[in-house]
PDB file of C-alpha atoms in Angstrom:
ATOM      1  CA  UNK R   1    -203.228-131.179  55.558  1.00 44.00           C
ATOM      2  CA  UNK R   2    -199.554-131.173  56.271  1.00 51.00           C
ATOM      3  CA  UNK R   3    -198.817-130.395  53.104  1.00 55.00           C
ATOM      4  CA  UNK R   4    -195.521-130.151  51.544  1.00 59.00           C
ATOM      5  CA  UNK R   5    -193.411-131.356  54.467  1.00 60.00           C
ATOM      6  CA  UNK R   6    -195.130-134.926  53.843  1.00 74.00           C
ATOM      7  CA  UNK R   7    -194.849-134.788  49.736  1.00 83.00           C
ATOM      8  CA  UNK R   8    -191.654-133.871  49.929  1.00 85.00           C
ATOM      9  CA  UNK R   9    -191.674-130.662  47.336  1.00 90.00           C
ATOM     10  CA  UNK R  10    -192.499-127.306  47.364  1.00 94.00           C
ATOM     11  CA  UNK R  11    -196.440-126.557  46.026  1.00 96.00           C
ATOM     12  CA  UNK R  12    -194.596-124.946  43.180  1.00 96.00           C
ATOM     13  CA  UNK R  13    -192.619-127.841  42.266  1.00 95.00           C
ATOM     14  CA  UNK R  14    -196.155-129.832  42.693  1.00 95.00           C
ATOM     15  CA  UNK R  15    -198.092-127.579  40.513  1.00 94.00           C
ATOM     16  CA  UNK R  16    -195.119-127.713  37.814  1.00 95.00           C
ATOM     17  CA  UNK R  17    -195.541-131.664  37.724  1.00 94.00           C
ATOM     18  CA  UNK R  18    -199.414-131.457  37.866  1.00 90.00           C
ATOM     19  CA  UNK R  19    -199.817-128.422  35.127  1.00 90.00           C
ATOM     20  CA  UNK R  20    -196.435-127.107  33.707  1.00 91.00           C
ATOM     21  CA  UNK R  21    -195.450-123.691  34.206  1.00 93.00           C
ATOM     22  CA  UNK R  22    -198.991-121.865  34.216  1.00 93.00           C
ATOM     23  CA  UNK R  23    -199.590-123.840  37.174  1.00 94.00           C
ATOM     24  CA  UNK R  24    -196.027-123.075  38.679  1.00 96.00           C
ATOM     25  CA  UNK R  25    -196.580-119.700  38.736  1.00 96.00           C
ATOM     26  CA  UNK R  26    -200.336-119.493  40.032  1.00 96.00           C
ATOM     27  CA  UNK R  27    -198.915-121.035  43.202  1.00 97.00           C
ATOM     28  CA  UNK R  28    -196.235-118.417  43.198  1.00 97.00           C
ATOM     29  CA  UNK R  29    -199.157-115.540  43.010  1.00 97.00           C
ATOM     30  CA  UNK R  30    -201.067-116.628  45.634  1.00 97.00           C
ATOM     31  CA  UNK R  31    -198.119-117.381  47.494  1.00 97.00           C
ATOM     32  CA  UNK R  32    -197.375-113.950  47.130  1.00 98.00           C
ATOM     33  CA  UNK R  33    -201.041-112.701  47.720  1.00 97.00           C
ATOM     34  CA  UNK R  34    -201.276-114.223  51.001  1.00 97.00           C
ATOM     35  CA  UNK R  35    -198.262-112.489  52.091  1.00 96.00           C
ATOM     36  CA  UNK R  36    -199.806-109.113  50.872  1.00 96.00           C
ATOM     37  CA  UNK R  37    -196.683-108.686  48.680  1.00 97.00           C
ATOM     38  CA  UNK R  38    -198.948-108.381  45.482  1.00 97.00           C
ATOM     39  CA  UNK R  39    -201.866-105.933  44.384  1.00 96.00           C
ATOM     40  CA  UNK R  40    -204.005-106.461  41.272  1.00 95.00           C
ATOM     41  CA  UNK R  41    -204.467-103.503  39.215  1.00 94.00           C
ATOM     42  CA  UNK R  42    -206.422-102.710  35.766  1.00 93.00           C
ATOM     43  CA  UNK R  43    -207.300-105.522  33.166  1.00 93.00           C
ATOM     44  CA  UNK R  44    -206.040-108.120  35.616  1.00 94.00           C
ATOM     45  CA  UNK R  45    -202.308-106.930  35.961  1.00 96.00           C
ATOM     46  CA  UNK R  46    -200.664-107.579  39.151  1.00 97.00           C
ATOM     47  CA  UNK R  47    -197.537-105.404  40.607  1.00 97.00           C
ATOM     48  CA  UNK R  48    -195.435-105.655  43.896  1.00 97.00           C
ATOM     49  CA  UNK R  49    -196.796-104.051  47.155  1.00 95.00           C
ATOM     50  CA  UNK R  50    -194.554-103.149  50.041  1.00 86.00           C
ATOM     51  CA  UNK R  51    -191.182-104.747  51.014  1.00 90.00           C
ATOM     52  CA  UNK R  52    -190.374-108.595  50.511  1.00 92.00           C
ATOM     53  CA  UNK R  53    -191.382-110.861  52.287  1.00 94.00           C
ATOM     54  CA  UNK R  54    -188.841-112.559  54.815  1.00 92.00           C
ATOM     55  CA  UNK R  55    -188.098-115.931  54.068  1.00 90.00           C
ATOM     56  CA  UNK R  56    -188.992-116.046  50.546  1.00 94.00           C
ATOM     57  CA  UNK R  57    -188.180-118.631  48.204  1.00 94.00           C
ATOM     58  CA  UNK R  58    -186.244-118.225  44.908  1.00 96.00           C
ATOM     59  CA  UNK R  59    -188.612-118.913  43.034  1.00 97.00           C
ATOM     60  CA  UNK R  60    -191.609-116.613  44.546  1.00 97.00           C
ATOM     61  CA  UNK R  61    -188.614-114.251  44.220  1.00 97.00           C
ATOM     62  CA  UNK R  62    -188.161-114.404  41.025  1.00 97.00           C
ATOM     63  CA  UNK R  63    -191.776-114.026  40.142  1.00 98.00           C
ATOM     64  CA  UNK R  64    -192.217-111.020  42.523  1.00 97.00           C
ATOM     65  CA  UNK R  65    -188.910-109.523  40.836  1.00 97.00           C
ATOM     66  CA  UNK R  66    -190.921-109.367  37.567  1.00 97.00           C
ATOM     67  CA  UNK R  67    -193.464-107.247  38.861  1.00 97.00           C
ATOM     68  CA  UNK R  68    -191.695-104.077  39.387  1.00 92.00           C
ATOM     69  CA  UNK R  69    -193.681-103.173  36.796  1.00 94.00           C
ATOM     70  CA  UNK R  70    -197.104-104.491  36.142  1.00 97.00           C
ATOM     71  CA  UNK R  71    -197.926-107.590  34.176  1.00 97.00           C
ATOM     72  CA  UNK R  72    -200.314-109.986  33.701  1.00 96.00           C
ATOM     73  CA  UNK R  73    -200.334-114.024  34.988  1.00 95.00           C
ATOM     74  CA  UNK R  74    -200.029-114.569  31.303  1.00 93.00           C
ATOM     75  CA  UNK R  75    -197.368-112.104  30.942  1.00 95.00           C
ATOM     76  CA  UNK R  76    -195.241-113.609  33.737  1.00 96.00           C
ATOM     77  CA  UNK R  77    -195.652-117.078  32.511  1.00 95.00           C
ATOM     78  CA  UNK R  78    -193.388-115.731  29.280  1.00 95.00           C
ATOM     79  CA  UNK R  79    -191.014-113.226  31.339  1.00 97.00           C
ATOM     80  CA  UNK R  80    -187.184-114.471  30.677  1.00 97.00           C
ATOM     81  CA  UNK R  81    -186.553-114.762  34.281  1.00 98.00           C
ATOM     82  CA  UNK R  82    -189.629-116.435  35.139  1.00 97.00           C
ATOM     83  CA  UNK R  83    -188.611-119.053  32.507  1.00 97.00           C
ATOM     84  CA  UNK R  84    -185.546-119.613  33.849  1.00 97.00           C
ATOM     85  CA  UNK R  85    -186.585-119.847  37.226  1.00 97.00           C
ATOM     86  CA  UNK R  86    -189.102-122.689  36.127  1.00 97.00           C
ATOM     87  CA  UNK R  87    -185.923-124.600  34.523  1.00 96.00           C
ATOM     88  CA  UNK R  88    -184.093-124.424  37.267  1.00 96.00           C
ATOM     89  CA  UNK R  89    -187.004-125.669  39.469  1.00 96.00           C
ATOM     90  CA  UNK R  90    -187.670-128.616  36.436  1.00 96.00           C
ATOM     91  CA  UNK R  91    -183.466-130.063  37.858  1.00 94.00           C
ATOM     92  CA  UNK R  92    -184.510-131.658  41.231  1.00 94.00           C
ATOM     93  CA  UNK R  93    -187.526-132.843  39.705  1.00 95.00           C
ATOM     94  CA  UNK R  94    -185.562-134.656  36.760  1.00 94.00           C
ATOM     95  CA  UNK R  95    -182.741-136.085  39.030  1.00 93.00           C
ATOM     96  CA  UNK R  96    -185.643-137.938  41.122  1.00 92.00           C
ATOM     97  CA  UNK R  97    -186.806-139.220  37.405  1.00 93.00           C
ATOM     98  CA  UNK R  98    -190.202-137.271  37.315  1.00 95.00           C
ATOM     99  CA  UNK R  99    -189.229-135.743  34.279  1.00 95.00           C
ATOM    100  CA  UNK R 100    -188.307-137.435  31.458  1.00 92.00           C
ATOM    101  CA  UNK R 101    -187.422-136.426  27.673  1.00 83.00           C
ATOM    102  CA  UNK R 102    -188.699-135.224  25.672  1.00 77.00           C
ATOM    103  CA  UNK R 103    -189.231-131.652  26.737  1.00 81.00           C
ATOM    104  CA  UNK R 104    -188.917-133.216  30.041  1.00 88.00           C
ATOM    105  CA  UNK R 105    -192.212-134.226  29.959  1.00 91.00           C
ATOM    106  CA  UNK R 106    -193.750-135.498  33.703  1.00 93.00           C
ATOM    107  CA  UNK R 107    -193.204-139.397  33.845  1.00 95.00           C
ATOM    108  CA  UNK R 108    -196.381-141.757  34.554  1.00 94.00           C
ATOM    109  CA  UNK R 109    -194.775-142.515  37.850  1.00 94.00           C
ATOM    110  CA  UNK R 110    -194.707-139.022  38.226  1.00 94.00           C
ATOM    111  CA  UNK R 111    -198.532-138.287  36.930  1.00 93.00           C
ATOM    112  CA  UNK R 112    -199.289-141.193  39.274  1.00 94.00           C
ATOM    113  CA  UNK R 113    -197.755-139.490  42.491  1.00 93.00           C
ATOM    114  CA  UNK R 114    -199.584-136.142  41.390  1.00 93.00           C
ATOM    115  CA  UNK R 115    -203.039-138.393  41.096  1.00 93.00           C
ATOM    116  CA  UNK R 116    -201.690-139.933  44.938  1.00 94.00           C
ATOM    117  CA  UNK R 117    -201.020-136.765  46.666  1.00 94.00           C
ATOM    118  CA  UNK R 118    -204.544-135.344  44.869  1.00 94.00           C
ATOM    119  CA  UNK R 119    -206.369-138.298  46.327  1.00 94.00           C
ATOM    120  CA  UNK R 120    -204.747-137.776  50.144  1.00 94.00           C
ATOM    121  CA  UNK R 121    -205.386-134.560  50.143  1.00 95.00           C
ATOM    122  CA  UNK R 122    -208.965-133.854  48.522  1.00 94.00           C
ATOM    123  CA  UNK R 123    -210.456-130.291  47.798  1.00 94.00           C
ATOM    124  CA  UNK R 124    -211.474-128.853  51.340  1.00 92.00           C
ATOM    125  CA  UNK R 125    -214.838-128.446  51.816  1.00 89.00           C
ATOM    126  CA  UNK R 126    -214.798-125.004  53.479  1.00 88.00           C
ATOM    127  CA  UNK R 127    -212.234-122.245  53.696  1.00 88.00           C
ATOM    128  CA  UNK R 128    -212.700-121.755  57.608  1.00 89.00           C
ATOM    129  CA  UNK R 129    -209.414-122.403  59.636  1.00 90.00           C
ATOM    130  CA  UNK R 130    -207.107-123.200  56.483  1.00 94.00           C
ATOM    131  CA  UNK R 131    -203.514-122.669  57.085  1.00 95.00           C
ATOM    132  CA  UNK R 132    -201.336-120.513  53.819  1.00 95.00           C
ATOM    133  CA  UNK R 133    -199.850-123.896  53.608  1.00 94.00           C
ATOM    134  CA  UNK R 134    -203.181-125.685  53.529  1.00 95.00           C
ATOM    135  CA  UNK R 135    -204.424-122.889  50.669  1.00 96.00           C
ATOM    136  CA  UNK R 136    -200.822-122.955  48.254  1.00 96.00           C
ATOM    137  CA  UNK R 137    -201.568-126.976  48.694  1.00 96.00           C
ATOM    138  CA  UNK R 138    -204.853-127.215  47.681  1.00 96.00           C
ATOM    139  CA  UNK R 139    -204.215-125.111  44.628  1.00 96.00           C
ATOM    140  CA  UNK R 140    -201.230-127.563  43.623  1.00 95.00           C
ATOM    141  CA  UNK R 141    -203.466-130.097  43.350  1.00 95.00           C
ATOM    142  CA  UNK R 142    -206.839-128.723  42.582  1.00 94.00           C
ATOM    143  CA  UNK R 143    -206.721-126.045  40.278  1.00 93.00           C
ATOM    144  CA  UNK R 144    -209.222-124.080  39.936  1.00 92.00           C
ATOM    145  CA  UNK R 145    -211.731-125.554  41.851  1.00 92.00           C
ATOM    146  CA  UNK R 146    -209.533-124.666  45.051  1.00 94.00           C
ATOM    147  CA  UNK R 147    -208.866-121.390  43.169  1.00 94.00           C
ATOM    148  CA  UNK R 148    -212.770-120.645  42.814  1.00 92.00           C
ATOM    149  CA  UNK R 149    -213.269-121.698  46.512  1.00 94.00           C
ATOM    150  CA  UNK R 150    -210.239-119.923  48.697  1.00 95.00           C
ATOM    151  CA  UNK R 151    -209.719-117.384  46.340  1.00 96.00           C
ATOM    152  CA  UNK R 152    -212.640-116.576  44.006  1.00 93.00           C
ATOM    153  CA  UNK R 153    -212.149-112.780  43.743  1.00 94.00           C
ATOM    154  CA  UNK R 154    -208.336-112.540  43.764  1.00 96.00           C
ATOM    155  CA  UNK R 155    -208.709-115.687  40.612  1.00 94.00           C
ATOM    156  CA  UNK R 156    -211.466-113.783  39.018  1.00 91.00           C
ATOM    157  CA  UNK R 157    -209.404-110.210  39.099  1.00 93.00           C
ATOM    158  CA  UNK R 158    -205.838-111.630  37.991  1.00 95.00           C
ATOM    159  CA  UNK R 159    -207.445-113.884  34.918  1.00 92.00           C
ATOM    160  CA  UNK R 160    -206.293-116.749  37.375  1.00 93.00           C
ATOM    161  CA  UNK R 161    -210.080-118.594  36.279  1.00 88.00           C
ATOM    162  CA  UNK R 162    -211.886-118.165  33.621  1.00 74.00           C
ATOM    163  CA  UNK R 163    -215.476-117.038  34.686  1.00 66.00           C
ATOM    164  CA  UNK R 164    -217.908-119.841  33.816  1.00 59.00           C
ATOM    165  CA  UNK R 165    -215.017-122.170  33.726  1.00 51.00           C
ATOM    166  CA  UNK R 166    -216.492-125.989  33.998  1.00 51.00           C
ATOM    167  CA  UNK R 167    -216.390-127.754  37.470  1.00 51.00           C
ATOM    168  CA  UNK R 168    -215.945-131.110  38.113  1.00 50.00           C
ATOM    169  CA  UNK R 169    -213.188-131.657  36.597  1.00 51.00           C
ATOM    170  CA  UNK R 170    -209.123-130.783  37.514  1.00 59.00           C
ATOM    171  CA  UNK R 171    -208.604-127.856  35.343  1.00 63.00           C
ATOM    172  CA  UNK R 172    -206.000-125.135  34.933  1.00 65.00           C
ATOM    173  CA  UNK R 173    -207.318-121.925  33.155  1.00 75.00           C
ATOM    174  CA  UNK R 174    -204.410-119.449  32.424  1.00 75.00           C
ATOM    175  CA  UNK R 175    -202.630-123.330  31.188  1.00 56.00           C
ATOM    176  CA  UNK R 176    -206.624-123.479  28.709  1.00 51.00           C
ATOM    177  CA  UNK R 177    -206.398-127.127  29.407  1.00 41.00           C
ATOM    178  CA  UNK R 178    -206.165-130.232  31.698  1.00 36.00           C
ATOM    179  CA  UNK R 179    -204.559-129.799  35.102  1.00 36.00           C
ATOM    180  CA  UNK R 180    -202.662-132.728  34.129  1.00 33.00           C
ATOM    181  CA  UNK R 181    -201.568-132.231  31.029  1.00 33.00           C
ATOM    182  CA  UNK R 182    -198.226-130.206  29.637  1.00 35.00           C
ATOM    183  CA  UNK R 183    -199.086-127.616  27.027  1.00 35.00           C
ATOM    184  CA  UNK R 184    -197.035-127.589  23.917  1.00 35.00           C
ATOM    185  CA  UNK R 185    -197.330-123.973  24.278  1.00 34.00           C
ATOM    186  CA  UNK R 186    -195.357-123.570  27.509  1.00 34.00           C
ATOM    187  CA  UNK R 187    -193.000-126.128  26.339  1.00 37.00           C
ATOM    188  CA  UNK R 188    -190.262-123.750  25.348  1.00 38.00           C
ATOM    189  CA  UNK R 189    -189.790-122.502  28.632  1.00 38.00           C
ATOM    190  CA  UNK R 190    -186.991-125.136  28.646  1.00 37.00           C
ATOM    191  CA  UNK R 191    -185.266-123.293  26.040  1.00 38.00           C
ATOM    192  CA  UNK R 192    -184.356-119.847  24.447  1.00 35.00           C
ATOM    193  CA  UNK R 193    -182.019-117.358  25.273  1.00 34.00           C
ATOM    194  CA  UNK R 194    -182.643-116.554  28.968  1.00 32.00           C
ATOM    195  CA  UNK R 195    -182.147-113.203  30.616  1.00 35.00           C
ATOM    196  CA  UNK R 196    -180.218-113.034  33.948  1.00 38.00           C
ATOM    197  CA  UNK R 197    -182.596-113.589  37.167  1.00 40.00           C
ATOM    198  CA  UNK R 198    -183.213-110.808  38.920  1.00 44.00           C
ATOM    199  CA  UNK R 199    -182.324-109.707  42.751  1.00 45.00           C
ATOM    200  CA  UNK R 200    -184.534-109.704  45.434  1.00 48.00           C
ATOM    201  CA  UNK R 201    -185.136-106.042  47.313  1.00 47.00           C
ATOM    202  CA  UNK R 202    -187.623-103.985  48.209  1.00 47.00           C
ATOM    203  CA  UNK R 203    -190.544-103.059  46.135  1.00 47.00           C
ATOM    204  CA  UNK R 204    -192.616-100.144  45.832  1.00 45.00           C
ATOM    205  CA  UNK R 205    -196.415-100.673  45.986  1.00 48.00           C
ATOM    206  CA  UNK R 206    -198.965 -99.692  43.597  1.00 58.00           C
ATOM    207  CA  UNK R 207    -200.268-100.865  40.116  1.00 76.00           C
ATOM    208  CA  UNK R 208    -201.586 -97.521  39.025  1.00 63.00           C
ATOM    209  CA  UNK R 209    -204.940 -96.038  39.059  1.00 51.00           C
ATOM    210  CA  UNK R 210    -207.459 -98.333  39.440  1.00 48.00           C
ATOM    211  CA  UNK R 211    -205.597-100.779  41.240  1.00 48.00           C
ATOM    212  CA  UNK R 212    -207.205-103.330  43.805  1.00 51.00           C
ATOM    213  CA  UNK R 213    -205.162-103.205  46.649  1.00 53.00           C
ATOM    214  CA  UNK R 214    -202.843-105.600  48.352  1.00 54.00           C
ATOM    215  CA  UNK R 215    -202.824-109.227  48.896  1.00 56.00           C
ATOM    216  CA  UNK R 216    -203.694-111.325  51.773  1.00 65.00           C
ATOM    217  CA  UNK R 217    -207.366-111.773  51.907  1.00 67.00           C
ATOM    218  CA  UNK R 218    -209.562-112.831  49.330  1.00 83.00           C
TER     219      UNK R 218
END
């Protein structure tokens, strides 16, 4: 894979077209995970572990500003800033006309170019010699079948799959639905009265007793 520099967008931005803001911010976790900037901790919280990561993007920022204190994928999928970090990331994506209204919806061109780039770039078939880019791809476009593959214990521990979750099929499990399909209950992320986005620094490890350690192997 070459990933994102071919597509054109960030595998956040991808996994917002392909599964709304569940899917946003499961690419943000593992994002962070393989930069060992997250640790999971007790009924499937996740915190921040060591300093930032250089180079980060605003969004993974965002995300890993939220978890100063532990919270759950679920839990981060609601935060203020997280939701405001997800409309600012929906702008690009509606000035290129893959969003459209209402609720700035994906367009069919744009569930087409999700069903493209899915179809270039099918599930690996092994983990061996898979680049970060390579993984944060794959889980763009796959869901949790890429999940249950590259990252089946870090998925399993953060609630990021549902255990005995059907295969087969392009599914999303902290979004309980299709991959491809917007859920009316994320839909308000658009709107509401937004906190103020937080600023990126350096964060103290450690989710508590019981917690599972740092990121960056599965």
């Amino acid at each position: 894979m070459d990933g994102a520099t071919e597509i054109g967008w960030e595998p956040h931005q991808i996994a917002l077209l392909g599964g709304g803001p569940p899917a946003a911010v499961t690419v943000a976790l593992v994002a962070l995970h393989l930069l060992g900037a997250v640790e999971t901790g007790p009924r499937r919280t996740l915190c921040a572990a060591g300093p930032e990561p250089e180079g980060l993007g605003p969004f993974e920022g965002t995300v890993l500003d939220c978890l100063h204190e532990p919270l759950t994928a679920r839990e981060l999928v609601r935060h203020p800033d997280v939701r405001l970090a997800v409309a600012l990331t929906r702008i690009p994506l509606a000035e290129d006309g893959l969003l459209g209204h209402p609720w700035l919806r994906p367009t069919r061109g744009a569930r087409r170019r999700v069903e493209f780039w899915r179809e270039r770039h099918p599930l690996p078939a092994v983990r061996h010699g898979l680049t970060d880019d390579d993984t944060l791809l794959a889980v763009a476009l796959h869901g949790d079948a890429a999940l249950r593959l590259l990252l089946p214990r870090f998925a399993l521990r953060t609630g990021l799959t549902a255990p005995g979750a059907a295969a087969g099929s392009v599914r999303f499990s902290l979004g309980r639905g299709r991959f491809l399909r917007w859920r009316d209950e994320y839909e308000d992320s658009i709107s509401g009265d937004w906190g103020g986005a937080g600023h990126h620094g350096d964060h103290a490890g450690g989710c508590g007793s019981g917690g599972g350690g740092g990121g960056g192997s599965d």
